[in-house]
Short mmCIF file of C-alpha atoms and ligand atoms in Angstrom, two decimals:
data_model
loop_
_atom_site.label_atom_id
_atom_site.label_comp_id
_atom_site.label_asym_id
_atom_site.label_seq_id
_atom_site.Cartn_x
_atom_site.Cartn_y
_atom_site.Cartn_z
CA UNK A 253 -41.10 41.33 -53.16
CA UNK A 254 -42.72 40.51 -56.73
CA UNK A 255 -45.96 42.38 -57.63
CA UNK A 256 -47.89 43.57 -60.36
CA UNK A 257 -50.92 46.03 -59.84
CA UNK A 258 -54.30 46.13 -62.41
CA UNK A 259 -55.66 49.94 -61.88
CA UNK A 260 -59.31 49.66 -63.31
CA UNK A 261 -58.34 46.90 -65.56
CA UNK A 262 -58.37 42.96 -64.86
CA UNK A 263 -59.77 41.54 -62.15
CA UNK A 264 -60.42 38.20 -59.92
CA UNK A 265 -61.63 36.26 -63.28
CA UNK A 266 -58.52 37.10 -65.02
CA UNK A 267 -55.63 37.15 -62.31
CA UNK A 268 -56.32 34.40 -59.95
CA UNK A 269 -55.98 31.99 -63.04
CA UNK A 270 -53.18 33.54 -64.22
CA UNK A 271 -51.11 33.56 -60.99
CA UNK A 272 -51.99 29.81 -60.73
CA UNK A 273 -50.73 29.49 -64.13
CA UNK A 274 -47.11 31.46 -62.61
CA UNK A 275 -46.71 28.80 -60.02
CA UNK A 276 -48.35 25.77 -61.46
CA UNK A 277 -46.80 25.63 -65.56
CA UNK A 278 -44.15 28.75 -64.79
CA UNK A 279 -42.65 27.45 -61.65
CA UNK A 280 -43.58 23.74 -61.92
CA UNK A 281 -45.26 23.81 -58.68
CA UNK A 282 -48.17 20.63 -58.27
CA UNK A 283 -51.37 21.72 -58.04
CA UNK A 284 -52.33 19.50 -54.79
CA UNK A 285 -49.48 21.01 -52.91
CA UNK A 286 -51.62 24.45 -53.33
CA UNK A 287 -53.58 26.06 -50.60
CA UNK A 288 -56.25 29.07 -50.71
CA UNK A 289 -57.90 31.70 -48.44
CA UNK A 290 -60.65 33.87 -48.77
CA UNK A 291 -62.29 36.43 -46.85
CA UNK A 292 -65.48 34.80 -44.82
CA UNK A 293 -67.86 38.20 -45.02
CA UNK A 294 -69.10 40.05 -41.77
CA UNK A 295 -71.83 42.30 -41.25
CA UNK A 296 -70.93 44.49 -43.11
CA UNK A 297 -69.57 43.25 -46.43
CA UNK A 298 -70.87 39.55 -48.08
CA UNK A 299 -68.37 36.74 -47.87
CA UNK A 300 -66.27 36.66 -51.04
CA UNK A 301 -67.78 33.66 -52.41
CA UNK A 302 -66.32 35.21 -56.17
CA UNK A 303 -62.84 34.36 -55.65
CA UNK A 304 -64.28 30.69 -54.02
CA UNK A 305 -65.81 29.97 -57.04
CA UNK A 306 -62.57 30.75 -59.34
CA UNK A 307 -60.92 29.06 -57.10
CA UNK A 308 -63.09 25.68 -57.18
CA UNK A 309 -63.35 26.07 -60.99
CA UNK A 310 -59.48 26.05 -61.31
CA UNK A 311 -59.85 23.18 -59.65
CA UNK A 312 -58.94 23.84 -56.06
CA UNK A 313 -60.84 21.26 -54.24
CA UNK A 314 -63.28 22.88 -51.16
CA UNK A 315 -61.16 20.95 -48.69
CA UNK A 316 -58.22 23.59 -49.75
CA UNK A 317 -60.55 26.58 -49.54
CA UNK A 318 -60.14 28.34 -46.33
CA UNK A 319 -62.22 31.18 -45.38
CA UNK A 320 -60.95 33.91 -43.07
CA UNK A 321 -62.08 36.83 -41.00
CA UNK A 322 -61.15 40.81 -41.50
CA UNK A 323 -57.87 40.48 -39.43
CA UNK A 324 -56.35 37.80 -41.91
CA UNK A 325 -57.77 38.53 -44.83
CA UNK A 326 -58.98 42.03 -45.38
CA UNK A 327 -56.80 44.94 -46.70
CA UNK A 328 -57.18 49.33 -46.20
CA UNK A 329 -55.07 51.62 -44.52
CA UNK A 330 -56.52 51.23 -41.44
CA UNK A 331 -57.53 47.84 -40.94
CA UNK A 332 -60.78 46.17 -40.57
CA UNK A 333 -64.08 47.51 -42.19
CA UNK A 334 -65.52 49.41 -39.13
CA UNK A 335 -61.82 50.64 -38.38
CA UNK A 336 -61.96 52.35 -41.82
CA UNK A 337 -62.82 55.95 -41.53
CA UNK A 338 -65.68 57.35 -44.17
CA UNK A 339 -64.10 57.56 -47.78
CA UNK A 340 -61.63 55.07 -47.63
CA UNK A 341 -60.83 51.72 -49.48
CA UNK A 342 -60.39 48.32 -48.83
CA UNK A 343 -61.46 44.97 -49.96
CA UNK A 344 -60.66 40.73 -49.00
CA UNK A 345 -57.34 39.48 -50.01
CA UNK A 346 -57.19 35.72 -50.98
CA UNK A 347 -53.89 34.14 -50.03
CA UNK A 348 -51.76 31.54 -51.74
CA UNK A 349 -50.12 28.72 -49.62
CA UNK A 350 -47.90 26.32 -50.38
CA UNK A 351 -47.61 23.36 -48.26
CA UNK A 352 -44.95 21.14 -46.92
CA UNK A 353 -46.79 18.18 -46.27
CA UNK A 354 -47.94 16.26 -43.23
CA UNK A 355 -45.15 13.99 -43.51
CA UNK A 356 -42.19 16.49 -42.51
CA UNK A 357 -44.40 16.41 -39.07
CA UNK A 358 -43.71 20.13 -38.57
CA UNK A 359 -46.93 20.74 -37.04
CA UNK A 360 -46.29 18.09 -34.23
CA UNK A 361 -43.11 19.24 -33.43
CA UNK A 362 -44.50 22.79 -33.05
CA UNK A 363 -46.10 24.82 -29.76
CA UNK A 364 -49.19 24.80 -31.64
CA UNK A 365 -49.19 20.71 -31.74
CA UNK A 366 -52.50 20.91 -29.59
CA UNK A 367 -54.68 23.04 -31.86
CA UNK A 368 -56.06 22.23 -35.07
CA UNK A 369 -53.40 22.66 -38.15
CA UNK A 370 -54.38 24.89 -41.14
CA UNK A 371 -53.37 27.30 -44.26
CA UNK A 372 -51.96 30.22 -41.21
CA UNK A 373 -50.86 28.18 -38.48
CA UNK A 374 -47.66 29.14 -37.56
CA UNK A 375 -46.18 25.67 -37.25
CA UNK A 376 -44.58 26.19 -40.71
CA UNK A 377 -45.94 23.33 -42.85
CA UNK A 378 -47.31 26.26 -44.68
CA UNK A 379 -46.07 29.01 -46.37
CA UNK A 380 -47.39 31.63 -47.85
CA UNK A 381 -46.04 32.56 -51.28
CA UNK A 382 -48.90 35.48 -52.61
CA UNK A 383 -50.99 37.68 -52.23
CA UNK A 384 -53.85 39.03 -54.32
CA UNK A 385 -55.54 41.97 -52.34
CA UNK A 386 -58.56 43.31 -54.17
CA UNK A 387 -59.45 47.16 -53.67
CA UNK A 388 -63.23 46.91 -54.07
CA UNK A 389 -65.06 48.73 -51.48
CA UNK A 390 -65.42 52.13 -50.20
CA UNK A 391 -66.62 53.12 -46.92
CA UNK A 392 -69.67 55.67 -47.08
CA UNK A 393 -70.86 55.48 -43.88
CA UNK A 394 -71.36 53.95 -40.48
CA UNK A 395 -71.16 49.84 -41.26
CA UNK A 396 -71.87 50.81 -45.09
CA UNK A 397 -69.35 49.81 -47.67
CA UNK A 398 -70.25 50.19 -51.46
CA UNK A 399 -68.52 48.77 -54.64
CA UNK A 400 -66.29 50.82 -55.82
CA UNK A 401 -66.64 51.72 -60.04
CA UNK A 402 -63.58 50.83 -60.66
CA UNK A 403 -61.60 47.56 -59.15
CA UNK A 404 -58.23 46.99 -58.64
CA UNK A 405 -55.71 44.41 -57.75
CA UNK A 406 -52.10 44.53 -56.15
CA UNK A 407 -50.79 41.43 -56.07
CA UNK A 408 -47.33 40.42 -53.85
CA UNK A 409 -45.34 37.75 -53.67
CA UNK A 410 -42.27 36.74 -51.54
CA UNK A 411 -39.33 36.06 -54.00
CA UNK A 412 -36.75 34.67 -51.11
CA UNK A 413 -40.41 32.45 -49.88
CA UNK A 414 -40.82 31.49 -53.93
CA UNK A 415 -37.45 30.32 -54.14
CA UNK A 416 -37.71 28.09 -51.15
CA UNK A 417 -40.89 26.45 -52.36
CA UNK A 418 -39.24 25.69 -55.11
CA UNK A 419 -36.44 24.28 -53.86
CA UNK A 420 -38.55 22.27 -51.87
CA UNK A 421 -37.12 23.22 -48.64
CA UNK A 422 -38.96 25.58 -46.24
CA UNK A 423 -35.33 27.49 -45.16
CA UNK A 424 -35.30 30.13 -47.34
CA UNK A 425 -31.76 30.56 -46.05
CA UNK A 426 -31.37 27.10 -48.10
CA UNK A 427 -32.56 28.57 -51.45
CA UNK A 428 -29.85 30.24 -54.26
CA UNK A 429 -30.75 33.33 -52.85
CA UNK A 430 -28.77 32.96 -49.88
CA UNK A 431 -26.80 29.51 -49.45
CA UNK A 432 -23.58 31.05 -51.68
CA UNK A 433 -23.36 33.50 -48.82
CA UNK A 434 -23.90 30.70 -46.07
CA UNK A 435 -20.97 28.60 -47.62
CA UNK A 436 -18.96 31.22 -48.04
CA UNK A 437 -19.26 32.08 -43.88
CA UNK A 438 -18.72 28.31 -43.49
CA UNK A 439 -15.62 28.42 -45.38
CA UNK A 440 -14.14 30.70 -43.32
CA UNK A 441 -15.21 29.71 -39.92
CA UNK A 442 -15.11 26.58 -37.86
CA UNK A 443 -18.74 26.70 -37.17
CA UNK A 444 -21.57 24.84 -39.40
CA UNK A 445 -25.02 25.97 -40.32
CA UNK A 446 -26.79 23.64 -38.66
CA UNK A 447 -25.74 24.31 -35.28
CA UNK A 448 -25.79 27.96 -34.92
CA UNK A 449 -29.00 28.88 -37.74
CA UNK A 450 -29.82 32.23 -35.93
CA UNK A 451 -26.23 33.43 -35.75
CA UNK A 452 -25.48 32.54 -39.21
CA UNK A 453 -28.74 34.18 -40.89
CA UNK A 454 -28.42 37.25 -38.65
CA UNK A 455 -24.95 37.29 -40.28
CA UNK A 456 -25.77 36.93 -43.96
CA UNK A 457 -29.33 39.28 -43.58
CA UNK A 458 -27.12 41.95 -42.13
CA UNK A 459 -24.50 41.83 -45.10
CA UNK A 460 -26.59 41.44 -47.57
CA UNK A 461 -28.64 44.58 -46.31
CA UNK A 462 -25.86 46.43 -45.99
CA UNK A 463 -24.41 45.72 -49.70
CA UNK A 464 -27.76 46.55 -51.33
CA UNK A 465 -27.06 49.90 -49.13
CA UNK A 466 -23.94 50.74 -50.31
CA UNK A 467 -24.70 49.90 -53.90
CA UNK A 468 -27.48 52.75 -53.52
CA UNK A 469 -24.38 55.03 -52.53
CA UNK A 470 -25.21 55.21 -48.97
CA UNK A 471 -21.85 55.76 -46.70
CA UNK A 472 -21.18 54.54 -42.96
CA UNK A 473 -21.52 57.60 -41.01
CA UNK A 474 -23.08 58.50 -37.60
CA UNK A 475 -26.12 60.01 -39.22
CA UNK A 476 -29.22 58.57 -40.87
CA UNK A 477 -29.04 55.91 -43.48
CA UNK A 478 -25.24 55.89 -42.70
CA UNK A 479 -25.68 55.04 -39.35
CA UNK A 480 -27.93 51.92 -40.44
CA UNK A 481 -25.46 50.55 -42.28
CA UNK A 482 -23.30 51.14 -40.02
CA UNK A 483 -25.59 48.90 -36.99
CA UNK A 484 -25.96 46.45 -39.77
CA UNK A 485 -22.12 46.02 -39.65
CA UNK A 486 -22.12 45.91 -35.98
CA UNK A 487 -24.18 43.69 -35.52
CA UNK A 488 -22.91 41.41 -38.08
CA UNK A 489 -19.50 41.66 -36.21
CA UNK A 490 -20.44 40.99 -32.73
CA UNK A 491 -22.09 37.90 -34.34
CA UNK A 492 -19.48 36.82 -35.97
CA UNK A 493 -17.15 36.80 -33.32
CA UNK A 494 -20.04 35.46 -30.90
CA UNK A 495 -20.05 32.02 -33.01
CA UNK A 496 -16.65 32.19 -32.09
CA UNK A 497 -14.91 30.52 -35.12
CA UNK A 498 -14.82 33.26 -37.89
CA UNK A 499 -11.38 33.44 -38.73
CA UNK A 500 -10.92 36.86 -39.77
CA UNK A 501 -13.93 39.26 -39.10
CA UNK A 502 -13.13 41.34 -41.68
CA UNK A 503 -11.89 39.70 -44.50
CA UNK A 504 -14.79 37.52 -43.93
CA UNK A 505 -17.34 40.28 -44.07
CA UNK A 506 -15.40 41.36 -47.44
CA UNK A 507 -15.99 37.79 -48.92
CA UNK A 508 -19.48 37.56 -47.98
CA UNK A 509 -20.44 40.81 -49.62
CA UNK A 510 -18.67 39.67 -52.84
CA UNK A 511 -20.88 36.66 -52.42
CA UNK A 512 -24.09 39.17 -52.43
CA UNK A 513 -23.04 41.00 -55.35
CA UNK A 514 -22.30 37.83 -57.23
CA UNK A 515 -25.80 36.69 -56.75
CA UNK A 516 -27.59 39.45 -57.72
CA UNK A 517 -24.98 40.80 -60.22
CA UNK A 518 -27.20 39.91 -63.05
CA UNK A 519 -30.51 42.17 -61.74
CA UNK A 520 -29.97 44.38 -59.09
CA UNK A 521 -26.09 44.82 -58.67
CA UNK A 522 -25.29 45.06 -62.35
CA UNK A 523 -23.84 48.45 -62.58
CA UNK A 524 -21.90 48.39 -59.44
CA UNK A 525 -18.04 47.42 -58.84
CA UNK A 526 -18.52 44.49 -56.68
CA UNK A 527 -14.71 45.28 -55.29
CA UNK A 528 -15.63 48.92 -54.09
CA UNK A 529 -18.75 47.58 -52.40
CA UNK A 530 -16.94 44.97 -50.54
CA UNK A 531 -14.20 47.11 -49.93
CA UNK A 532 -16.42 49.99 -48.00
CA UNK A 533 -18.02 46.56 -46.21
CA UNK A 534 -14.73 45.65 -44.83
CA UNK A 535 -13.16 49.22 -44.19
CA UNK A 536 -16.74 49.77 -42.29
CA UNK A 537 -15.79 46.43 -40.09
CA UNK A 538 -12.15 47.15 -39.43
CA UNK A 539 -12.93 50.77 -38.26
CA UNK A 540 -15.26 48.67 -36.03
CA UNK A 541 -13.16 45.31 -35.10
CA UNK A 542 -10.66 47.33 -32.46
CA UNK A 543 -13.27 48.88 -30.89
CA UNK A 544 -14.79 45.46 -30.55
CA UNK A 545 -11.96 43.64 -29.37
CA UNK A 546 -11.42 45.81 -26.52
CA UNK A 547 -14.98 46.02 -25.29
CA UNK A 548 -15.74 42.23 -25.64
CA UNK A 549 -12.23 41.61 -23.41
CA UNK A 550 -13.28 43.95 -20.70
CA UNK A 551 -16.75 42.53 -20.35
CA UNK A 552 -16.03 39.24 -20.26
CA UNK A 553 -13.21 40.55 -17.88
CA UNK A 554 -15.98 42.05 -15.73
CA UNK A 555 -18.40 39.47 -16.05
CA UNK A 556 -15.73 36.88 -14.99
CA UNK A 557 -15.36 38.98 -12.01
CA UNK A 558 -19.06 38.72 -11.33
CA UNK A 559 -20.05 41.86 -11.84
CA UNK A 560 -22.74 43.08 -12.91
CA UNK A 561 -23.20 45.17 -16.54
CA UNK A 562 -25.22 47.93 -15.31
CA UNK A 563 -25.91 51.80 -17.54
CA UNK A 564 -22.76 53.02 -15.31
CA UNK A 565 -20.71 50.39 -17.04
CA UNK A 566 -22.13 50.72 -20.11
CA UNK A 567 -21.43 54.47 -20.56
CA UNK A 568 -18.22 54.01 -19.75
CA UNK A 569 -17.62 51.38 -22.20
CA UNK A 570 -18.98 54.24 -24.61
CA UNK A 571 -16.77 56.92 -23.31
CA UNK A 572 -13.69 55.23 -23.00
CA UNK A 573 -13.41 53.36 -25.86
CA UNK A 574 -16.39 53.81 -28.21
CA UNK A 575 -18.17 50.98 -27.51
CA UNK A 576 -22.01 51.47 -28.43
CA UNK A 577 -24.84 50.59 -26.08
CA UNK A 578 -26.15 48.42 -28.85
CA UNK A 579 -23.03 46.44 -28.86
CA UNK A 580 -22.79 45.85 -24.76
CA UNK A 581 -26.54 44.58 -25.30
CA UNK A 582 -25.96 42.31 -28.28
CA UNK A 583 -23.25 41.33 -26.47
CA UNK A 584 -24.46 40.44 -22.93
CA UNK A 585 -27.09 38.46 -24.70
CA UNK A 586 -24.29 35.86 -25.53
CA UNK A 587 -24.02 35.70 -22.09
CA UNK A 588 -28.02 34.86 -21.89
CA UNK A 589 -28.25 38.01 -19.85
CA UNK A 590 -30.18 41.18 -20.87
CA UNK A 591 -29.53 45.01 -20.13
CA UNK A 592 -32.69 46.20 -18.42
CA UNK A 593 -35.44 48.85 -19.20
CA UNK A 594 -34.16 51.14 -16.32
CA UNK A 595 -30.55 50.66 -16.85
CA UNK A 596 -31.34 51.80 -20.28
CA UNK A 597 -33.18 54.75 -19.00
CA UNK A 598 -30.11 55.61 -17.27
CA UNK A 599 -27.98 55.31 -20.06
CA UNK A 600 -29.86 57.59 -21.83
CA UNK A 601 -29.99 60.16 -19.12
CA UNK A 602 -26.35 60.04 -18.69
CA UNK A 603 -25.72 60.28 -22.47
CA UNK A 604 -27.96 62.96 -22.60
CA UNK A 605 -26.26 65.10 -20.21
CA UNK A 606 -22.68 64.28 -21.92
CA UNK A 607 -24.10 65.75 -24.95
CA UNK A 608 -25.74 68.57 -22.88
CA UNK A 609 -22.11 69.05 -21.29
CA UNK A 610 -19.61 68.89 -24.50
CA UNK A 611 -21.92 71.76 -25.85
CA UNK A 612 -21.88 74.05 -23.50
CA UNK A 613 -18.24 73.69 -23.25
CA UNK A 614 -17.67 74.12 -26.70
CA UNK A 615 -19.81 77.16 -27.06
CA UNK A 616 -18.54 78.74 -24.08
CA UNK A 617 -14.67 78.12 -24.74
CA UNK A 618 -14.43 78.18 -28.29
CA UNK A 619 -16.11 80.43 -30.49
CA UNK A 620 -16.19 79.20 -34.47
CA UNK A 621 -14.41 81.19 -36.67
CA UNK A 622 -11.57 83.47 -36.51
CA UNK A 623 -9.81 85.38 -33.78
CA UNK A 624 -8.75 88.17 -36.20
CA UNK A 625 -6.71 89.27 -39.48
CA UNK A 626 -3.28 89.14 -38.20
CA UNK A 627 -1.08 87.39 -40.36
CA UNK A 628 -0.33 84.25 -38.17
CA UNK A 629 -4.09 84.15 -38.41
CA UNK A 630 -4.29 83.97 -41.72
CA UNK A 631 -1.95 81.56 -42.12
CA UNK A 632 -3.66 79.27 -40.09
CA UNK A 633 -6.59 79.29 -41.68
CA UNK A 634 -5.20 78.40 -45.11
CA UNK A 635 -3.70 75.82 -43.33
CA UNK A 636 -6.66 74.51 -42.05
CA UNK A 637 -7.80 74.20 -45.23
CA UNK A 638 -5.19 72.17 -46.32
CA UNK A 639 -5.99 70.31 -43.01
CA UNK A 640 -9.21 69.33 -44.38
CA UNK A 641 -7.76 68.31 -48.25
CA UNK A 642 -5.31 66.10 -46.50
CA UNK A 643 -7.75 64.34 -44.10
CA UNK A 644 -10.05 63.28 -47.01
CA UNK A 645 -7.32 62.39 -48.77
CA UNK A 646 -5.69 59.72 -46.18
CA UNK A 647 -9.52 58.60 -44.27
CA UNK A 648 -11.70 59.63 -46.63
CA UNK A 649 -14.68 61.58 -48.13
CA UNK A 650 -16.71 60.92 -44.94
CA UNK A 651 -14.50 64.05 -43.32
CA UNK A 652 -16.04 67.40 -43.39
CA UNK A 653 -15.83 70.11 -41.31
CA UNK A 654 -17.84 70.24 -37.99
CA UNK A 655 -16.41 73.06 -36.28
CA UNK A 656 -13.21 74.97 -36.60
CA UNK A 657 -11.77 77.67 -34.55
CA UNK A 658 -8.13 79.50 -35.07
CA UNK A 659 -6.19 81.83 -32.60
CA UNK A 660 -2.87 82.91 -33.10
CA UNK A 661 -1.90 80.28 -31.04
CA UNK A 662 -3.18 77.43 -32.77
CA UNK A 663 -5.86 76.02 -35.06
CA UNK A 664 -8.45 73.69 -34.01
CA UNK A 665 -10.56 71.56 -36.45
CA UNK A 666 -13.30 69.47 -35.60
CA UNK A 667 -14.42 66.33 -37.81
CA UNK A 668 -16.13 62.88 -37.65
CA UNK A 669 -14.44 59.88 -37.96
CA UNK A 670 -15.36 56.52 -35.84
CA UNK A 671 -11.62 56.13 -34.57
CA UNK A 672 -8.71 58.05 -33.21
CA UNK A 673 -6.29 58.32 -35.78
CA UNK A 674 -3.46 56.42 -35.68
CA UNK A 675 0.16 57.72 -35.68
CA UNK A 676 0.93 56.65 -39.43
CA UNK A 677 -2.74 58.45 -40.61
CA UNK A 678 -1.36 61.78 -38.35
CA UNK A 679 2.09 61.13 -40.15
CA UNK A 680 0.62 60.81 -43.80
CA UNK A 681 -1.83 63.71 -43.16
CA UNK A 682 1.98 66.42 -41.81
CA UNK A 683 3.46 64.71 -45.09
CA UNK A 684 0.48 65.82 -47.10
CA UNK A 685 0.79 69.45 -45.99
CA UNK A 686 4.35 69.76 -45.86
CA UNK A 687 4.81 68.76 -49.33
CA UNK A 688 2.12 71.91 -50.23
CA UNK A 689 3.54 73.94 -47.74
CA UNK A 690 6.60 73.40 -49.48
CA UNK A 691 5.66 74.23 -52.61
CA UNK A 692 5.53 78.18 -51.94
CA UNK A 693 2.28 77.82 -54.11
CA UNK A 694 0.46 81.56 -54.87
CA UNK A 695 -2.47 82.13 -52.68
CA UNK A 696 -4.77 84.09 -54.24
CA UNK A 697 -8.70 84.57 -53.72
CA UNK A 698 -11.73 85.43 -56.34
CA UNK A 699 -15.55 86.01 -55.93
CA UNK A 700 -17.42 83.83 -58.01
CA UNK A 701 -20.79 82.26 -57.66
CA UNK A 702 -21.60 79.10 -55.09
CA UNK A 703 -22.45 76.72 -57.94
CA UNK A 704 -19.32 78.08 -60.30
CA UNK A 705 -17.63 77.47 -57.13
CA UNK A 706 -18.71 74.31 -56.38
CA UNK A 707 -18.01 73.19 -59.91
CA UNK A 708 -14.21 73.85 -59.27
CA UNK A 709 -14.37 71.11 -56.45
CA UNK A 710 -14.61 73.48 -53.62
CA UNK A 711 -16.23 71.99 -50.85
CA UNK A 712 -18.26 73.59 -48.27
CA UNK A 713 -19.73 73.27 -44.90
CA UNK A 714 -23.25 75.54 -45.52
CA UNK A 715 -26.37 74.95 -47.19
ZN1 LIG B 1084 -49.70 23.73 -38.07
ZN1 LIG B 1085 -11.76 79.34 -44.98
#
């Protein structure tokens, strides 16, 4: 999104001219291809014949002029005039269009081929490219609305929309802004563009969302932003293999996100190493592509069958082998069928009371902490520690500790990780701690403050 705000400073006179000025001698864009709206007035505030008149004398002819009520073309908070509670702001908007022309015949090849065509019909002949909302009334009472002293103006524009206009093609997915990343999923599939649109730009949104993530240093996790990246990957997948021709899902997702941080290295991705980014991208998909295998096989296994893919199913698709609900729905949709509302209440009730079920267990058969002091305690719990150093080491930083409880038995250590290890990760992790073990190292211990502690590269589970 491009803006620019004026807080007391210019108004209508000087910025409608000037953002004509951005797309007509900036952008190249012809004047006659330019459409305007304005905000028609209601009972309560005049009709904003001001920006009409800048308009005309810019030489916008009347025909181009549209005038629109409070639901198109009024801004506050809280939406209309009489919506707006005493004390608040708002004011008309006038919107910039850019049109396609009649002769692509979008509008007759559209639902809305019946009805009248015009600046915000959603046929797609016209696009909107700007913004410029004026904050210029206050609400002081019942249907009352005064001036406000001082004006301002936020302006917005859509920089993918901008790009397409120019380009002269209403697919934004067409414009520099995405078609590197388009070719590049063409290149390594057997599908085209132009017969599976949706697919592909569900594809390239998702990746390219997910880069711009990760450059911000956001990790795939289960939690929070992690977890959106980590949908955003999902999703991505289950596409990709749903257009059925990607060669390699995850070297694929790799060479896509290289082809997001090469188009935007030179603004927003300039400080980042486009290889770590793209490595985290495909890591993130591989931890995902087993998983994804196995639950695709067995529905289409069960579907083939004729059975249906009810919550029951579903959960056990979780249980068993990780499969996410949001993956069984993506993926039944393939199938042009859809999970519905109540088998998704289900769901929920049943993973509610797993969760209910694995706590009370753990609380009730495992207490955190240690059993005692006794020596074969003790050496447990440094163990465990070691435990921990070698598991970031050979999966990463995403492991901490979740819970951990040691008897003299045995140790048990709890910790995230999307997949069951694998015997060479379980083999490389023993290694790891042998080789300390080994080592006869002195153990010693020292009292120190948290953040002197922390500043040795001690890692901790409190905060
Ligand atoms: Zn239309
Ligand atoms: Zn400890």
């Amino acid at each position: 999104m491009l803006g620019n705000w004026s807080l007391g400073d210019y108004f209508k006179k000087e910025q409608l001219p000037w953002i004509l000025d951005f797309f007509t001698k900036d952008l190249g864009l012809s004047q006659e291809k330019l459409w305007v709206s304005v905000f028609e007035g209601n009972d309560q505030v005049p009709k904003d014949e001001e920006s009409a008149e800048i308009w005309k004398k810019l030489g916008i002819p009347d025909s181009r002029i549209y005038f629109y009520d409070a639901k198109k073309n009024w801004w506050s908070r809280t939406g209309s005039p009489d919506e707006m509670p005493i004390g608040e702001i708002g004011g008309p908007d006038s919107e910039i269009f850019y049109d396609f022309g009649k002769e692509l015949k979008l509008h007759e090849n559209s639902p809305f081929k019946n009805e009248e065509c015009h600046p915000n019909c959603d046929c797609g002949r016209y696009m909107e490219i700007g913004n410029s909302v004026f904050m210029q009334y206050k609400k002081i009472g019942e249907n009352k609305l005064e001036e406000l002293p001082q004006k301002n103006v936020d302006f917005g524009g859509g920089l993918e929309r901008i790009a397409a206009v120019v380009n002269g093609d209403p697919d934004i997915y067409k414009s520099d802004l995405f078609i590197g990343l388009i070719n590049e999923l063409e290149r390594n599939s057997n599908a085209k563009y132009e017969d599976k649109k949706r697919d592909f730009r569900i594809i390239v949104d998702h990746i390219k969302a997910s880069v711009f993530l990760v450059a911000n240093g956001i990790v795939p996790s289960n939690k929070q932003h992690g977890y959106v990246i980590r949908r955003l990957l999902r999703r991505s997948a289950i596409k990709m293999h749903k257009i059925g021709a990607v060669k390699n899902i995850i070297e694929t997702s790799r060479k896509v996100a290289n082809q997001v941080v090469d188009t935007y290295k030179d603004r927003y991705l300039k400080d980042n190493n486009a290889l770590d980014i793209s490595v985290e991208i495909g890591d993130e998909v591989n931890k995902f592509s087993g998983v994804l295998d196995k639950g695709i096989k067995l529905i289409d296994k069960l579907i083939n069958e004729g059975r249906k893919i009810d919550s029951d199913l579903a959960f056990d698709l979780f249980q068993t082998y990780g499969f996410p609900l949001e993956a069984t729905e993506e993926y039944l949709e393939s199938y042009g069928k859809r999970f519905t509302v109540e088998d998704k209440i289900k769901y929920d009730d049943r993973f509610r009371k797993h969760q209910e079920i694995s706590r009370t267990t753990s609380a009730g058969i495992f207490k955190g902490g240690l059993a005692d002091q006794s020596p074969e305690v003790i050496r447990l719990h440094t163990a465990t520690h070691l435990l921990l150093a070698a598991l970031r080491k050979v999966l990463g930083e995403h492991i901490v500790q979740k819970g951990q409880n040691i008897t003299k038995d045995r140790s048990r250590f709890d910790f995230p990780n999307t997949q069951k290890l694998t015997d060479e990760e379980i083999k490389r992790v023993e290694n790891l701690i042998n080789d300390i073990v080994s080592k006869d190292l002195p153990v010693n211990f020292n009292i120190m403050p948290k953040n002197e502690a922390e500043n040795t590269g001690a890692i901790h589970a409190f905060n």
